[in-house]
Short mmCIF file of N, CA and C and ligand atoms in Angstrom, two decimals:
data_model
loop_
_atom_site.label_atom_id
_atom_site.label_comp_id
_atom_site.label_asym_id
_atom_site.label_seq_id
_atom_site.Cartn_x
_atom_site.Cartn_y
_atom_site.Cartn_z
N UNK A 1 11.73 12.44 -37.76
CA UNK A 1 11.79 10.98 -37.91
C UNK A 1 12.86 10.60 -38.94
N UNK A 2 13.66 9.62 -38.59
CA UNK A 2 14.69 9.13 -39.50
C UNK A 2 14.06 8.09 -40.44
N UNK A 3 13.84 8.50 -41.69
CA UNK A 3 13.09 7.63 -42.61
C UNK A 3 13.80 6.33 -42.95
N UNK A 4 15.10 6.31 -42.85
CA UNK A 4 15.83 5.08 -43.19
C UNK A 4 15.54 3.97 -42.19
N UNK A 5 15.04 4.36 -41.01
CA UNK A 5 14.78 3.34 -39.98
C UNK A 5 13.34 2.86 -39.97
N UNK A 6 12.52 3.43 -40.85
CA UNK A 6 11.11 3.04 -40.84
C UNK A 6 10.91 1.59 -41.26
N UNK A 7 10.13 0.89 -40.48
CA UNK A 7 9.79 -0.48 -40.85
C UNK A 7 8.32 -0.69 -40.56
N UNK A 8 7.60 -1.07 -41.59
CA UNK A 8 6.16 -1.24 -41.42
C UNK A 8 5.76 -2.66 -41.80
N UNK A 9 5.19 -3.38 -40.86
CA UNK A 9 4.73 -4.75 -41.14
C UNK A 9 3.27 -4.71 -41.54
N UNK A 10 2.90 -5.54 -42.51
CA UNK A 10 1.50 -5.57 -42.95
C UNK A 10 0.65 -6.31 -41.92
N UNK A 11 -0.40 -5.65 -41.47
CA UNK A 11 -1.34 -6.30 -40.55
C UNK A 11 -2.59 -6.75 -41.30
N UNK A 12 -3.11 -5.85 -42.13
CA UNK A 12 -4.27 -6.20 -42.97
C UNK A 12 -3.95 -5.78 -44.40
N UNK A 13 -3.91 -6.77 -45.28
CA UNK A 13 -3.47 -6.51 -46.65
C UNK A 13 -4.55 -5.80 -47.46
N UNK A 14 -4.14 -5.29 -48.60
CA UNK A 14 -5.05 -4.58 -49.49
C UNK A 14 -6.23 -5.47 -49.93
N UNK A 15 -5.97 -6.73 -50.37
CA UNK A 15 -7.11 -7.58 -50.76
C UNK A 15 -8.06 -7.89 -49.59
N UNK A 16 -7.50 -8.06 -48.39
CA UNK A 16 -8.36 -8.32 -47.22
C UNK A 16 -9.25 -7.12 -46.93
N UNK A 17 -8.67 -5.93 -47.04
CA UNK A 17 -9.45 -4.70 -46.81
C UNK A 17 -10.57 -4.59 -47.82
N UNK A 18 -10.22 -4.83 -49.06
CA UNK A 18 -11.18 -4.70 -50.15
C UNK A 18 -12.38 -5.63 -49.95
N UNK A 19 -12.07 -6.86 -49.58
CA UNK A 19 -13.11 -7.87 -49.39
C UNK A 19 -14.03 -7.51 -48.22
N UNK A 20 -13.42 -7.12 -47.12
CA UNK A 20 -14.19 -6.82 -45.90
C UNK A 20 -15.04 -5.55 -46.08
N UNK A 21 -14.47 -4.55 -46.75
CA UNK A 21 -15.20 -3.30 -46.96
C UNK A 21 -16.43 -3.55 -47.83
N UNK A 22 -16.27 -4.40 -48.81
CA UNK A 22 -17.40 -4.75 -49.67
C UNK A 22 -18.49 -5.47 -48.88
N UNK A 23 -18.07 -6.40 -48.03
CA UNK A 23 -19.04 -7.12 -47.18
C UNK A 23 -19.79 -6.15 -46.27
N UNK A 24 -19.04 -5.24 -45.65
CA UNK A 24 -19.68 -4.26 -44.76
C UNK A 24 -20.69 -3.40 -45.52
N UNK A 25 -20.29 -2.95 -46.69
CA UNK A 25 -21.17 -2.09 -47.51
C UNK A 25 -22.47 -2.83 -47.84
N UNK A 26 -22.34 -4.12 -48.14
CA UNK A 26 -23.53 -4.91 -48.48
C UNK A 26 -24.44 -5.09 -47.27
N UNK A 27 -23.82 -5.35 -46.13
CA UNK A 27 -24.59 -5.54 -44.90
C UNK A 27 -25.34 -4.24 -44.53
N UNK A 28 -24.62 -3.13 -44.60
CA UNK A 28 -25.23 -1.84 -44.27
C UNK A 28 -26.34 -1.51 -45.26
N UNK A 29 -26.06 -1.71 -46.53
CA UNK A 29 -27.07 -1.41 -47.56
C UNK A 29 -28.35 -2.20 -47.33
N UNK A 30 -28.20 -3.47 -46.97
CA UNK A 30 -29.42 -4.25 -46.79
C UNK A 30 -30.15 -3.84 -45.50
N UNK A 31 -29.40 -3.46 -44.46
CA UNK A 31 -30.04 -2.99 -43.22
C UNK A 31 -30.81 -1.67 -43.42
N UNK A 32 -30.32 -0.84 -44.30
CA UNK A 32 -30.94 0.48 -44.50
C UNK A 32 -31.81 0.54 -45.75
N UNK A 33 -32.11 -0.60 -46.32
CA UNK A 33 -32.88 -0.60 -47.56
C UNK A 33 -34.16 0.22 -47.45
N UNK A 34 -34.38 1.10 -48.41
CA UNK A 34 -35.59 1.91 -48.42
C UNK A 34 -35.52 3.17 -47.56
N UNK A 35 -34.40 3.36 -46.86
CA UNK A 35 -34.25 4.57 -46.04
C UNK A 35 -33.10 5.42 -46.57
N UNK A 36 -33.21 6.72 -46.42
CA UNK A 36 -32.12 7.60 -46.84
C UNK A 36 -31.04 7.60 -45.76
N UNK A 37 -29.85 7.25 -46.17
CA UNK A 37 -28.76 7.12 -45.21
C UNK A 37 -27.76 8.27 -45.35
N UNK A 38 -27.35 8.78 -44.21
CA UNK A 38 -26.30 9.81 -44.19
C UNK A 38 -25.07 9.24 -43.49
N UNK A 39 -23.97 9.16 -44.23
CA UNK A 39 -22.71 8.72 -43.63
C UNK A 39 -21.99 9.95 -43.09
N UNK A 40 -21.53 9.86 -41.86
CA UNK A 40 -20.72 10.96 -41.32
C UNK A 40 -19.32 10.43 -41.06
N UNK A 41 -18.39 10.94 -41.83
CA UNK A 41 -17.00 10.52 -41.68
C UNK A 41 -16.31 11.37 -40.63
N UNK A 42 -15.54 10.70 -39.79
CA UNK A 42 -14.78 11.42 -38.77
C UNK A 42 -13.38 11.68 -39.33
N UNK A 43 -13.07 12.94 -39.54
CA UNK A 43 -11.79 13.32 -40.14
C UNK A 43 -10.65 13.25 -39.13
N UNK A 44 -9.40 13.03 -39.59
CA UNK A 44 -9.20 12.77 -41.00
C UNK A 44 -9.16 11.28 -41.29
N UNK A 45 -8.90 10.48 -40.27
CA UNK A 45 -8.58 9.06 -40.45
C UNK A 45 -9.54 8.24 -41.27
N UNK A 46 -10.84 8.62 -41.28
CA UNK A 46 -11.83 7.72 -41.91
C UNK A 46 -12.03 7.97 -43.41
N UNK A 47 -11.37 8.96 -43.97
CA UNK A 47 -11.75 9.34 -45.33
C UNK A 47 -11.46 8.27 -46.39
N UNK A 48 -10.42 7.50 -46.20
CA UNK A 48 -10.11 6.46 -47.19
C UNK A 48 -11.12 5.32 -47.10
N UNK A 49 -11.36 4.86 -45.88
CA UNK A 49 -12.35 3.82 -45.63
C UNK A 49 -13.72 4.26 -46.11
N UNK A 50 -14.11 5.47 -45.77
CA UNK A 50 -15.42 5.98 -46.16
C UNK A 50 -15.58 6.02 -47.68
N UNK A 51 -14.54 6.44 -48.36
CA UNK A 51 -14.61 6.53 -49.83
C UNK A 51 -14.81 5.15 -50.45
N UNK A 52 -14.11 4.15 -49.92
CA UNK A 52 -14.25 2.80 -50.45
C UNK A 52 -15.61 2.20 -50.07
N UNK A 53 -16.03 2.46 -48.84
CA UNK A 53 -17.32 1.95 -48.37
C UNK A 53 -18.44 2.50 -49.25
N UNK A 54 -18.39 3.80 -49.47
CA UNK A 54 -19.43 4.48 -50.21
C UNK A 54 -19.52 4.02 -51.67
N UNK A 55 -18.38 3.70 -52.23
CA UNK A 55 -18.37 3.27 -53.63
C UNK A 55 -18.89 1.85 -53.81
N UNK A 56 -19.12 1.17 -52.69
CA UNK A 56 -19.75 -0.15 -52.75
C UNK A 56 -21.22 -0.09 -52.34
N UNK A 57 -21.74 1.14 -52.20
CA UNK A 57 -23.12 1.29 -51.76
C UNK A 57 -23.96 1.97 -52.84
N UNK A 58 -25.26 2.00 -52.59
CA UNK A 58 -26.20 2.70 -53.45
C UNK A 58 -25.78 4.18 -53.57
N UNK A 59 -25.92 4.74 -54.75
CA UNK A 59 -25.41 6.11 -54.92
C UNK A 59 -26.35 7.19 -54.38
N UNK A 60 -27.42 6.80 -53.71
CA UNK A 60 -28.27 7.81 -53.07
C UNK A 60 -27.80 8.15 -51.66
N UNK A 61 -26.84 7.38 -51.18
CA UNK A 61 -26.29 7.64 -49.84
C UNK A 61 -25.59 9.00 -49.84
N UNK A 62 -25.84 9.80 -48.80
CA UNK A 62 -25.15 11.09 -48.75
C UNK A 62 -24.06 11.09 -47.68
N UNK A 63 -23.24 12.11 -47.72
CA UNK A 63 -22.07 12.12 -46.84
C UNK A 63 -21.81 13.51 -46.27
N UNK A 64 -21.35 13.53 -45.05
CA UNK A 64 -20.90 14.78 -44.42
C UNK A 64 -19.71 14.40 -43.53
N UNK A 65 -19.03 15.40 -43.02
CA UNK A 65 -17.84 15.13 -42.22
C UNK A 65 -17.81 15.92 -40.93
N UNK A 66 -17.20 15.31 -39.94
CA UNK A 66 -16.90 16.03 -38.70
C UNK A 66 -15.42 15.88 -38.43
N UNK A 67 -14.85 16.90 -37.88
CA UNK A 67 -13.43 16.81 -37.52
C UNK A 67 -13.30 16.85 -36.00
N UNK A 68 -12.44 15.99 -35.49
CA UNK A 68 -12.19 16.03 -34.05
C UNK A 68 -10.70 16.03 -33.81
N UNK A 69 -10.34 16.51 -32.66
CA UNK A 69 -8.96 16.31 -32.28
C UNK A 69 -8.94 16.10 -30.78
N UNK A 70 -8.06 15.22 -30.34
CA UNK A 70 -7.98 15.04 -28.90
C UNK A 70 -6.66 15.63 -28.46
N UNK A 71 -6.72 16.32 -27.37
CA UNK A 71 -5.50 16.91 -26.86
C UNK A 71 -4.57 15.80 -26.44
N UNK A 72 -3.30 15.98 -26.65
CA UNK A 72 -2.34 14.94 -26.26
C UNK A 72 -1.36 14.75 -27.39
N UNK A 73 -0.45 13.81 -27.24
CA UNK A 73 0.51 13.61 -28.32
C UNK A 73 -0.10 12.68 -29.38
N UNK A 74 0.69 12.34 -30.39
CA UNK A 74 0.09 11.66 -31.54
C UNK A 74 -0.24 10.19 -31.33
N UNK A 75 0.32 9.55 -30.33
CA UNK A 75 -0.02 8.14 -30.15
C UNK A 75 -0.90 7.89 -28.93
N UNK A 76 -1.10 8.93 -28.11
CA UNK A 76 -1.92 8.74 -26.92
C UNK A 76 -3.03 9.77 -26.83
N UNK A 77 -4.23 9.28 -26.59
CA UNK A 77 -5.36 10.19 -26.45
C UNK A 77 -5.43 10.65 -25.00
N UNK A 78 -5.65 11.96 -24.82
CA UNK A 78 -5.69 12.48 -23.45
C UNK A 78 -7.06 12.34 -22.83
N UNK A 79 -8.06 12.06 -23.68
CA UNK A 79 -9.40 11.93 -23.15
C UNK A 79 -10.26 13.15 -23.38
N UNK A 80 -9.62 14.28 -23.66
CA UNK A 80 -10.38 15.49 -23.96
C UNK A 80 -10.56 15.59 -25.45
N UNK A 81 -11.79 15.71 -25.90
CA UNK A 81 -12.05 15.75 -27.33
C UNK A 81 -12.62 17.11 -27.68
N UNK A 82 -12.26 17.61 -28.86
CA UNK A 82 -12.91 18.85 -29.28
C UNK A 82 -13.26 18.77 -30.76
N UNK A 83 -14.34 19.45 -31.14
CA UNK A 83 -14.77 19.43 -32.54
C UNK A 83 -14.04 20.53 -33.30
N UNK A 84 -13.32 20.13 -34.35
CA UNK A 84 -12.58 21.10 -35.14
C UNK A 84 -13.32 21.45 -36.42
N UNK A 85 -14.25 20.58 -36.83
CA UNK A 85 -15.09 20.88 -37.99
C UNK A 85 -16.46 20.27 -37.74
N UNK A 86 -17.48 21.08 -37.90
CA UNK A 86 -18.82 20.56 -37.64
C UNK A 86 -19.53 20.25 -38.97
N UNK A 87 -20.69 19.59 -38.86
CA UNK A 87 -21.46 19.19 -40.03
C UNK A 87 -21.99 20.41 -40.79
N UNK A 88 -22.24 20.20 -42.08
CA UNK A 88 -22.79 21.30 -42.87
C UNK A 88 -24.29 21.41 -42.72
N UNK A 89 -24.95 20.26 -42.57
CA UNK A 89 -26.42 20.27 -42.49
C UNK A 89 -26.91 19.62 -41.21
N UNK A 90 -28.15 19.93 -40.89
CA UNK A 90 -28.77 19.34 -39.71
C UNK A 90 -28.97 17.83 -39.89
N UNK A 91 -28.83 17.10 -38.80
CA UNK A 91 -29.06 15.66 -38.86
C UNK A 91 -30.43 15.29 -38.28
N UNK A 92 -31.19 16.28 -37.87
CA UNK A 92 -32.50 16.01 -37.27
C UNK A 92 -33.35 15.18 -38.22
N UNK A 93 -33.87 14.07 -37.72
CA UNK A 93 -34.74 13.21 -38.52
C UNK A 93 -34.02 12.34 -39.55
N UNK A 94 -32.70 12.40 -39.59
CA UNK A 94 -31.95 11.61 -40.58
C UNK A 94 -31.46 10.29 -39.98
N UNK A 95 -31.28 9.30 -40.86
CA UNK A 95 -30.65 8.05 -40.43
C UNK A 95 -29.15 8.22 -40.60
N UNK A 96 -28.46 8.27 -39.48
CA UNK A 96 -27.04 8.60 -39.48
C UNK A 96 -26.17 7.39 -39.15
N UNK A 97 -25.15 7.20 -39.96
CA UNK A 97 -24.14 6.19 -39.65
C UNK A 97 -22.80 6.89 -39.53
N UNK A 98 -22.26 6.86 -38.33
CA UNK A 98 -20.98 7.49 -38.07
C UNK A 98 -19.87 6.54 -38.52
N UNK A 99 -18.96 7.03 -39.34
CA UNK A 99 -17.91 6.17 -39.88
C UNK A 99 -16.55 6.56 -39.29
N UNK A 100 -15.96 5.62 -38.57
CA UNK A 100 -14.68 5.86 -37.89
C UNK A 100 -13.59 4.98 -38.49
N UNK A 101 -12.36 5.43 -38.35
CA UNK A 101 -11.23 4.60 -38.76
C UNK A 101 -10.93 3.55 -37.70
N UNK A 102 -10.86 4.00 -36.46
CA UNK A 102 -10.47 3.08 -35.38
C UNK A 102 -11.09 3.53 -34.06
N UNK A 103 -11.51 2.58 -33.28
CA UNK A 103 -11.98 2.88 -31.93
C UNK A 103 -10.97 2.28 -30.96
N UNK A 104 -10.34 3.17 -30.22
CA UNK A 104 -9.25 2.79 -29.33
C UNK A 104 -9.76 2.91 -27.89
N UNK A 105 -9.56 4.05 -27.24
CA UNK A 105 -10.12 4.23 -25.89
C UNK A 105 -11.64 4.33 -25.93
N UNK A 106 -12.16 4.78 -27.07
CA UNK A 106 -13.60 4.97 -27.21
C UNK A 106 -14.05 6.38 -26.84
N UNK A 107 -13.11 7.19 -26.39
CA UNK A 107 -13.47 8.53 -25.91
C UNK A 107 -13.97 9.45 -27.02
N UNK A 108 -13.34 9.38 -28.18
CA UNK A 108 -13.77 10.21 -29.30
C UNK A 108 -15.19 9.83 -29.71
N UNK A 109 -15.39 8.54 -29.86
CA UNK A 109 -16.70 8.04 -30.28
C UNK A 109 -17.79 8.39 -29.27
N UNK A 110 -17.49 8.19 -28.01
CA UNK A 110 -18.45 8.52 -26.94
C UNK A 110 -18.88 9.99 -27.05
N UNK A 111 -17.90 10.85 -27.22
CA UNK A 111 -18.16 12.28 -27.32
C UNK A 111 -19.01 12.60 -28.55
N UNK A 112 -18.65 12.01 -29.68
CA UNK A 112 -19.40 12.27 -30.91
C UNK A 112 -20.83 11.75 -30.82
N UNK A 113 -21.00 10.57 -30.24
CA UNK A 113 -22.35 10.01 -30.11
C UNK A 113 -23.20 10.88 -29.19
N UNK A 114 -22.62 11.31 -28.08
CA UNK A 114 -23.37 12.18 -27.15
C UNK A 114 -23.77 13.48 -27.83
N UNK A 115 -22.84 14.04 -28.59
CA UNK A 115 -23.11 15.30 -29.29
C UNK A 115 -24.19 15.12 -30.35
N UNK A 116 -24.05 14.08 -31.16
CA UNK A 116 -25.00 13.88 -32.25
C UNK A 116 -26.40 13.53 -31.74
N UNK A 117 -26.44 12.79 -30.66
CA UNK A 117 -27.74 12.38 -30.12
C UNK A 117 -28.60 13.58 -29.72
N UNK A 118 -27.97 14.62 -29.22
CA UNK A 118 -28.73 15.82 -28.82
C UNK A 118 -29.36 16.51 -30.04
N UNK A 119 -28.88 16.16 -31.23
CA UNK A 119 -29.41 16.81 -32.44
C UNK A 119 -30.55 16.02 -33.07
N UNK A 120 -30.99 15.01 -32.37
CA UNK A 120 -32.16 14.21 -32.72
C UNK A 120 -32.23 13.61 -34.13
N UNK A 121 -31.24 12.79 -34.47
CA UNK A 121 -31.35 12.03 -35.71
C UNK A 121 -32.43 10.95 -35.56
N UNK A 122 -32.98 10.47 -36.68
CA UNK A 122 -33.99 9.40 -36.62
C UNK A 122 -33.35 8.13 -36.07
N UNK A 123 -32.09 7.88 -36.46
CA UNK A 123 -31.34 6.76 -35.89
C UNK A 123 -29.86 7.11 -35.95
N UNK A 124 -29.10 6.45 -35.11
CA UNK A 124 -27.67 6.75 -35.03
C UNK A 124 -26.91 5.46 -34.75
N UNK A 125 -26.07 5.07 -35.69
CA UNK A 125 -25.26 3.87 -35.53
C UNK A 125 -23.82 4.17 -35.86
N UNK A 126 -22.97 3.19 -35.56
CA UNK A 126 -21.53 3.37 -35.75
C UNK A 126 -20.94 2.26 -36.62
N UNK A 127 -20.08 2.66 -37.54
CA UNK A 127 -19.30 1.70 -38.31
C UNK A 127 -17.84 2.08 -38.20
N UNK A 128 -17.03 1.18 -37.70
CA UNK A 128 -15.60 1.46 -37.63
C UNK A 128 -14.83 0.40 -38.40
N UNK A 129 -13.78 0.83 -39.07
CA UNK A 129 -12.96 -0.15 -39.78
C UNK A 129 -12.24 -1.05 -38.77
N UNK A 130 -11.63 -0.41 -37.77
CA UNK A 130 -10.82 -1.17 -36.82
C UNK A 130 -11.33 -0.99 -35.39
N UNK A 131 -11.29 -2.07 -34.66
CA UNK A 131 -11.65 -2.04 -33.24
C UNK A 131 -10.45 -2.54 -32.46
N UNK A 132 -9.94 -1.65 -31.58
CA UNK A 132 -8.79 -2.02 -30.74
C UNK A 132 -9.27 -2.04 -29.29
N UNK A 133 -9.86 -3.15 -28.86
CA UNK A 133 -10.56 -3.17 -27.56
C UNK A 133 -9.64 -3.12 -26.33
N UNK A 134 -8.36 -3.42 -26.52
CA UNK A 134 -7.45 -3.55 -25.37
C UNK A 134 -7.38 -2.30 -24.49
N UNK A 135 -7.51 -1.13 -25.11
CA UNK A 135 -7.33 0.12 -24.35
C UNK A 135 -8.64 0.88 -24.11
N UNK A 136 -9.76 0.16 -24.28
CA UNK A 136 -11.07 0.82 -24.14
C UNK A 136 -11.24 1.39 -22.74
N UNK A 137 -11.67 2.64 -22.66
CA UNK A 137 -11.90 3.27 -21.36
C UNK A 137 -13.37 3.56 -21.10
N UNK A 138 -14.15 3.64 -22.17
CA UNK A 138 -15.59 3.83 -22.00
C UNK A 138 -16.33 2.83 -22.86
N UNK A 139 -17.49 2.43 -22.41
CA UNK A 139 -18.26 1.45 -23.18
C UNK A 139 -18.95 2.10 -24.36
N UNK A 140 -18.69 1.57 -25.54
CA UNK A 140 -19.38 2.06 -26.73
C UNK A 140 -19.81 0.83 -27.53
N UNK A 141 -20.99 0.88 -28.10
CA UNK A 141 -21.37 -0.29 -28.89
C UNK A 141 -21.13 0.01 -30.36
N UNK A 142 -20.47 -0.95 -31.02
CA UNK A 142 -20.11 -0.79 -32.42
C UNK A 142 -21.07 -1.62 -33.25
N UNK A 143 -21.88 -0.96 -34.05
CA UNK A 143 -22.89 -1.69 -34.83
C UNK A 143 -22.25 -2.47 -35.97
N UNK A 144 -21.24 -1.89 -36.58
CA UNK A 144 -20.50 -2.56 -37.66
C UNK A 144 -19.01 -2.33 -37.45
N UNK A 145 -18.21 -3.40 -37.62
CA UNK A 145 -16.77 -3.21 -37.57
C UNK A 145 -16.11 -4.11 -38.60
N UNK A 146 -14.97 -3.66 -39.07
CA UNK A 146 -14.25 -4.43 -40.08
C UNK A 146 -13.38 -5.51 -39.47
N UNK A 147 -12.48 -5.09 -38.58
CA UNK A 147 -11.50 -6.00 -37.99
C UNK A 147 -11.23 -5.64 -36.53
N UNK A 148 -11.05 -6.66 -35.71
CA UNK A 148 -10.58 -6.44 -34.35
C UNK A 148 -9.06 -6.60 -34.40
N UNK A 149 -8.36 -5.62 -33.86
CA UNK A 149 -6.89 -5.68 -33.94
C UNK A 149 -6.26 -5.69 -32.55
N UNK A 150 -5.03 -6.20 -32.45
CA UNK A 150 -4.32 -6.21 -31.16
C UNK A 150 -3.88 -4.80 -30.76
N UNK A 151 -3.36 -4.70 -29.57
CA UNK A 151 -2.96 -3.40 -29.05
C UNK A 151 -1.61 -2.93 -29.58
N UNK A 152 -1.60 -2.55 -30.87
CA UNK A 152 -0.39 -1.91 -31.38
C UNK A 152 -0.80 -0.71 -32.22
N UNK A 153 0.14 0.18 -32.43
CA UNK A 153 -0.17 1.39 -33.17
C UNK A 153 -0.12 1.12 -34.66
N UNK A 154 -1.25 1.35 -35.33
CA UNK A 154 -1.33 1.02 -36.76
C UNK A 154 -1.40 2.27 -37.63
N UNK A 155 -0.94 2.13 -38.86
CA UNK A 155 -0.98 3.23 -39.82
C UNK A 155 -1.46 2.71 -41.17
N UNK A 156 -1.78 3.65 -42.05
CA UNK A 156 -2.17 3.29 -43.41
C UNK A 156 -3.67 3.27 -43.59
N UNK A 157 -4.10 3.25 -44.85
CA UNK A 157 -5.52 3.23 -45.20
C UNK A 157 -6.26 4.34 -44.45
N UNK A 158 -5.64 5.50 -44.40
CA UNK A 158 -6.25 6.67 -43.74
C UNK A 158 -5.66 7.01 -42.40
N UNK A 159 -5.08 6.00 -41.73
CA UNK A 159 -4.54 6.26 -40.39
C UNK A 159 -3.11 6.78 -40.46
N UNK A 160 -2.80 7.66 -39.54
CA UNK A 160 -1.50 8.32 -39.61
C UNK A 160 -0.67 8.12 -38.35
N UNK A 161 0.62 8.36 -38.52
CA UNK A 161 1.47 8.66 -37.38
C UNK A 161 2.08 10.01 -37.70
N UNK A 162 1.74 11.01 -36.90
CA UNK A 162 2.24 12.36 -37.14
C UNK A 162 1.97 12.84 -38.57
N UNK A 163 0.75 12.58 -39.04
CA UNK A 163 0.27 12.98 -40.37
C UNK A 163 0.91 12.23 -41.54
N UNK A 164 1.72 11.22 -41.23
CA UNK A 164 2.30 10.44 -42.32
C UNK A 164 1.63 9.07 -42.43
N UNK A 165 1.85 8.43 -43.55
CA UNK A 165 1.41 7.05 -43.84
C UNK A 165 -0.07 6.87 -44.17
N UNK A 166 -0.85 7.95 -44.25
CA UNK A 166 -2.29 7.80 -44.52
C UNK A 166 -2.54 7.14 -45.87
N UNK A 167 -1.65 7.35 -46.82
CA UNK A 167 -1.84 6.86 -48.18
C UNK A 167 -1.46 5.41 -48.42
N UNK A 168 -0.89 4.74 -47.42
CA UNK A 168 -0.56 3.32 -47.61
C UNK A 168 -1.83 2.54 -47.94
N UNK A 169 -1.78 1.64 -48.92
CA UNK A 169 -3.00 0.92 -49.29
C UNK A 169 -3.37 -0.22 -48.35
N UNK A 170 -2.53 -0.48 -47.36
CA UNK A 170 -2.81 -1.55 -46.39
C UNK A 170 -2.75 -0.97 -44.98
N UNK A 171 -3.18 -1.77 -43.99
CA UNK A 171 -3.02 -1.36 -42.59
C UNK A 171 -1.77 -2.03 -42.07
N UNK A 172 -0.86 -1.23 -41.57
CA UNK A 172 0.41 -1.77 -41.11
C UNK A 172 0.75 -1.36 -39.70
N UNK A 173 1.74 -2.05 -39.16
CA UNK A 173 2.21 -1.74 -37.82
C UNK A 173 3.58 -1.10 -37.93
N UNK A 174 3.73 0.02 -37.25
CA UNK A 174 5.04 0.67 -37.22
C UNK A 174 5.92 -0.12 -36.27
N UNK A 175 6.92 -0.80 -36.82
CA UNK A 175 7.72 -1.67 -35.98
C UNK A 175 8.96 -0.98 -35.41
N UNK A 176 9.57 -0.16 -36.24
CA UNK A 176 10.71 0.61 -35.74
C UNK A 176 10.59 2.00 -36.29
N UNK A 177 10.70 2.95 -35.41
CA UNK A 177 10.66 4.35 -35.87
C UNK A 177 11.26 5.24 -34.80
P1 IMP B 201 -9.99 6.97 -29.22
O1 IMP B 201 -8.87 6.67 -28.26
O2 IMP B 201 -10.93 5.81 -29.36
O3 IMP B 201 -10.67 8.25 -28.84
O4 IMP B 201 -9.32 7.15 -30.62
C1 IMP B 201 -9.25 8.40 -31.20
C2 IMP B 201 -8.46 8.50 -32.43
O5 IMP B 201 -7.10 8.19 -32.15
C3 IMP B 201 -8.82 7.59 -33.58
O6 IMP B 201 -9.94 8.02 -34.33
C4 IMP B 201 -7.54 7.70 -34.40
O7 IMP B 201 -7.55 8.88 -35.17
C5 IMP B 201 -6.47 7.77 -33.32
N1 IMP B 201 -5.87 6.45 -33.10
C6 IMP B 201 -6.12 5.55 -32.13
N2 IMP B 201 -5.37 4.45 -32.28
C7 IMP B 201 -4.64 4.65 -33.40
C8 IMP B 201 -3.68 3.85 -34.12
O8 IMP B 201 -3.31 2.72 -33.76
N3 IMP B 201 -3.15 4.44 -35.23
C9 IMP B 201 -3.50 5.67 -35.69
N4 IMP B 201 -4.41 6.43 -35.06
C10 IMP B 201 -4.96 5.93 -33.93
MG1 MG B 202 -10.20 9.13 -36.05
#
């Protein structure tokens, strides 16, 4: 990639992210009041969102991670999903909230939900920072979402293009690259 040609437009600013993440954390906390909650972050994209979400929640919330990768190039999902890192502990009987960076085709989420459901958690819900409904290929219900975004490729706040831009403090659109 020729870095001199990179142009990134801000789609969701740092203050907007901060405000919305705090609201989501409060909503989730009140919904799960009195229950032990396990957040499962989907690597790698969700780690920034998850860290901010968690720091706005009760400190008894626990966390684990799953890694997935979909075969295909970096901007298009092929539909085939595979688990590259599994959970450390059993989720049986636990209240699980799956934390995603973005739901695009929905194929990754569908696969993860199907997989986790067979492990019999007490409950299983989804929280995604971004929802990009334009390219949805399978129906998935999102219990919590931060922002609905248009059909463009976004980076930053954990999301990457070819492993770059994850550290940007805002969500941006790659305009020229
Ligand atoms: P899916 O198409 O819903 O299965 O999305 C799978 C994964 O593709 C997401 O968790 C992201 O890691 C990645 N992805 C989808 N859209 C974007 C985007 O606009 N920017 C960066 N990553 C994306
Ligand atoms: Mg992801």
